[in-house]
């Protein structure tokens, strides 16, 4: 492993490798080949790394062991795995077409840190969290250490790159600010409504990217209406009080699991699962958003004391733990519709969102 390559760069290259279907070679750990994207068609292995939630579906873990759905589980089969047999194990969408799997048994993981890092790298890459372990015929592997991912996800290197006036429907007096980190390929933005005033706590909304809701007008969630209502609330606040607002548009689709995996979860919802259970069947966390980066964005904007528009107490706690004072939580709830009523009820009943 080259001494000149930084941990953050190795992790970023690992994410790219997973998206291209290349294996990862962990220092003091295994070689792991991503099942979903693998291009090594002749690869075979006697074991696989999957999530605890997926292992529970395959009857390899009890409810206590699967309490952390994104946790890794090592499984072995009676015969070696090839890609043809590995893909149905990885993808819950194929369960009805491939109902009989196994027999498998769970095995102890002697490289727990590498296993945890691999599952998190898969989430960042937006692929299914499933790997063939030390496969034959996998091709050249990208070298990485389990600790590299910490450097990739840290928000300290985030900085403002540029800003420009951007009149929008809600307010002609608006400015867009672009942020970039050397340790992350995602580029976040903030939309400032009104005149920035360091003496006033701005009205702030953290909004995670939602292609289906924000752009396509999906009725399955409330993201689009929440975005529009937040901008208009900030415009009214600025006009009536002379204060200002900041909408942070975070590039973390699907609560941090990525667009494709979010759509996979939608497909599972069509089969009757709620949003939490759908994510768990994919072996992915229900909540994987990066609030530390949002806190860093606010800090760079000089907004260390804010009024936060949210019904999610976890956002308040996360920002507070990152050094941002939430002077007031401002209710931000919109009426449901027949398509998103269950989604909103799940956020309330299983994710702790408040009604007011």
Coordinates of C-alpha atoms in Angstrom, one line a residue, residues 13-204:
X13 CA -11.2 5.0 -4.5
X14 CA -12.8 2.1 -2.6
X15 CA -16.3 3.6 -3.1
X16 CA -15.5 4.0 -6.8
X17 CA -14.1 0.4 -7.0
X18 CA -17.3 -1.0 -5.5
X19 CA -19.5 0.9 -8.0
X20 CA -17.3 -0.6 -10.8
X21 CA -17.5 -4.1 -9.4
X22 CA -13.9 -4.4 -8.3
X23 CA -12.8 -6.2 -5.1
X24 CA -11.4 -4.6 -2.0
X25 CA -8.3 -6.0 -0.2
X26 CA -8.4 -5.0 3.5
X27 CA -5.1 -4.8 5.4
X28 CA -5.1 -7.6 8.0
X29 CA -8.4 -8.7 6.6
X30 CA -10.0 -10.4 3.6
X31 CA -10.5 -9.6 -0.1
X32 CA -14.2 -8.7 -0.6
X33 CA -16.0 -8.7 -3.9
X34 CA -19.3 -6.8 -4.2
X35 CA -21.9 -9.2 -5.3
X36 CA -24.3 -6.7 -7.0
X37 CA -21.7 -5.0 -9.3
X38 CA -19.1 -7.7 -9.7
X39 CA -17.6 -8.0 -13.2
X40 CA -15.5 -11.1 -12.4
X41 CA -18.1 -13.6 -13.8
X42 CA -15.9 -16.6 -12.9
X43 CA -15.5 -15.7 -9.2
X44 CA -16.2 -18.3 -6.6
X45 CA -16.0 -18.3 -2.8
X46 CA -16.9 -20.6 0.1
X47 CA -18.4 -17.7 2.2
X48 CA -20.3 -14.4 1.9
X49 CA -20.6 -11.3 4.0
X50 CA -24.2 -10.1 4.3
X51 CA -26.2 -7.9 6.7
X52 CA -27.9 -9.1 9.9
X53 CA -31.3 -8.2 8.6
X54 CA -30.7 -10.3 5.5
X55 CA -29.3 -13.1 7.6
X56 CA -32.5 -13.0 9.7
X57 CA -34.6 -13.4 6.5
X58 CA -32.5 -16.4 5.6
X59 CA -33.2 -17.8 9.2
X60 CA -29.5 -17.5 10.1
X61 CA -29.9 -14.9 12.9
X62 CA -32.4 -14.5 15.7
X63 CA -34.2 -11.2 16.4
X64 CA -31.6 -10.1 19.0
X65 CA -28.7 -10.8 16.6
X66 CA -30.5 -8.8 13.9
X67 CA -31.3 -5.9 16.1
X68 CA -28.7 -3.8 14.2
X69 CA -29.9 -4.6 10.6
X70 CA -26.8 -3.1 9.0
X71 CA -24.4 -5.2 11.0
X72 CA -22.3 -7.8 9.1
X73 CA -22.8 -11.5 9.2
X74 CA -20.5 -14.1 7.7
X75 CA -22.2 -17.2 6.1
X76 CA -21.0 -20.4 4.6
X77 CA -22.8 -22.8 2.3
X78 CA -22.7 -26.5 1.5
X79 CA -21.2 -25.6 -1.9
X80 CA -19.1 -22.7 -3.1
X81 CA -20.9 -19.5 -4.1
X82 CA -20.7 -18.2 -7.6
X83 CA -22.4 -15.0 -8.8
X84 CA -25.4 -16.9 -10.0
X85 CA -26.1 -18.2 -6.5
X86 CA -24.8 -15.2 -4.7
X87 CA -27.1 -12.5 -6.2
X88 CA -30.4 -14.0 -4.9
X89 CA -28.8 -14.2 -1.5
X90 CA -28.0 -10.5 -1.7
X91 CA -31.2 -9.1 -3.2
X92 CA -34.5 -9.5 -1.3
X93 CA -36.4 -8.5 -4.5
X94 CA -35.5 -11.9 -5.8
X95 CA -36.9 -13.9 -2.9
X96 CA -40.2 -14.8 -4.5
X97 CA -38.4 -16.0 -7.6
X98 CA -35.7 -17.9 -5.6
X99 CA -37.6 -18.9 -2.4
X100 CA -35.3 -21.9 -1.5
X101 CA -31.8 -21.0 -0.4
X102 CA -29.3 -22.8 1.6
X103 CA -28.5 -24.6 3.7
X104 CA -26.2 -22.0 5.2
X105 CA -24.6 -21.5 8.6
X106 CA -23.3 -18.3 10.2
X107 CA -19.6 -18.2 11.1
X108 CA -17.5 -16.1 13.4
X109 CA -15.9 -13.0 11.9
X110 CA -12.3 -12.6 12.8
X111 CA -11.9 -9.2 11.0
X112 CA -14.9 -7.3 12.5
X113 CA -13.6 -3.8 11.7
X114 CA -13.1 -4.6 8.1
X115 CA -16.5 -6.2 7.9
X116 CA -18.1 -3.1 9.4
X117 CA -16.2 -0.8 7.0
X118 CA -17.2 -2.9 4.0
X119 CA -20.9 -2.6 4.9
X120 CA -20.6 1.2 5.3
X121 CA -18.7 1.5 2.0
X122 CA -21.4 -0.4 0.3
X123 CA -24.0 2.0 1.7
X124 CA -22.0 5.0 0.5
X125 CA -21.6 3.5 -2.9
X126 CA -25.3 2.9 -3.1
X127 CA -25.1 -0.9 -3.7
X128 CA -26.5 -3.9 -1.8
X129 CA -24.4 -4.8 1.3
X130 CA -23.3 -8.2 0.2
X131 CA -19.8 -9.5 -0.6
X132 CA -18.1 -12.7 -1.7
X133 CA -15.2 -13.3 0.8
X134 CA -11.7 -14.1 -0.5
X135 CA -13.0 -15.2 -3.8
X136 CA -11.0 -17.0 -6.5
X137 CA -10.8 -15.3 -9.9
X138 CA -11.9 -12.0 -8.5
X139 CA -9.3 -9.8 -10.3
X140 CA -6.9 -7.2 -9.0
X141 CA -8.1 -5.7 -5.7
X142 CA -8.0 -2.1 -4.4
X143 CA -6.1 -1.9 -1.1
X144 CA -7.7 -0.2 1.9
X145 CA -7.7 -0.3 5.7
X146 CA -10.7 -0.4 7.9
X147 CA -9.8 3.0 9.4
X148 CA -9.8 4.8 6.1
X149 CA -13.5 5.3 6.0
X150 CA -13.3 7.6 9.1
X151 CA -11.2 10.0 7.0
X152 CA -13.7 9.8 4.1
X153 CA -16.8 10.7 6.2
X154 CA -15.2 13.4 8.4
X155 CA -16.7 16.9 7.7
X156 CA -13.7 19.0 8.7
X157 CA -12.4 19.5 5.2
X158 CA -15.7 20.9 4.0
X159 CA -15.4 24.5 2.7
X160 CA -17.4 27.1 0.7
X161 CA -16.4 27.1 -3.0
X162 CA -18.6 29.7 -4.5
X163 CA -21.8 31.8 -3.9
X164 CA -24.1 33.7 -6.2
X165 CA -27.5 35.5 -6.3
X166 CA -30.3 33.1 -7.1
X167 CA -33.8 34.6 -7.2
X168 CA -36.4 31.8 -6.6
X169 CA -40.2 31.6 -6.7
X170 CA -40.4 32.0 -2.9
X171 CA -38.1 35.0 -2.8
X172 CA -36.2 37.2 -5.3
X173 CA -33.7 38.0 -2.5
X174 CA -31.9 34.7 -2.3
X175 CA -28.4 33.5 -2.6
X176 CA -27.0 30.0 -3.3
X177 CA -23.8 28.8 -1.6
X178 CA -21.9 25.7 -2.8
X179 CA -19.9 23.5 -0.5
X180 CA -17.3 20.9 -1.3
X181 CA -15.1 18.5 0.7
X182 CA -11.9 16.9 -0.5
X183 CA -13.0 13.7 1.3
X184 CA -16.4 13.4 -0.4
X185 CA -17.7 13.5 -3.9
X186 CA -21.0 14.9 -2.9
X187 CA -21.5 18.7 -3.3
X188 CA -24.1 20.3 -0.9
X189 CA -25.7 23.7 -1.2
X190 CA -27.4 26.2 1.0
X191 CA -30.0 28.7 -0.2
X192 CA -30.0 31.9 1.9
X193 CA -33.3 33.8 2.0
X194 CA -33.2 37.4 3.1
X195 CA -30.2 39.4 4.3
X196 CA -27.7 37.4 6.4
X197 CA -27.4 38.9 9.8
X198 CA -25.0 37.4 12.3
X199 CA -27.0 38.9 15.3
X200 CA -30.2 37.0 14.5
X201 CA -30.8 33.2 14.7
X202 CA -31.8 32.2 11.2
X203 CA -34.8 30.0 10.4
X204 CA -33.1 26.8 9.1

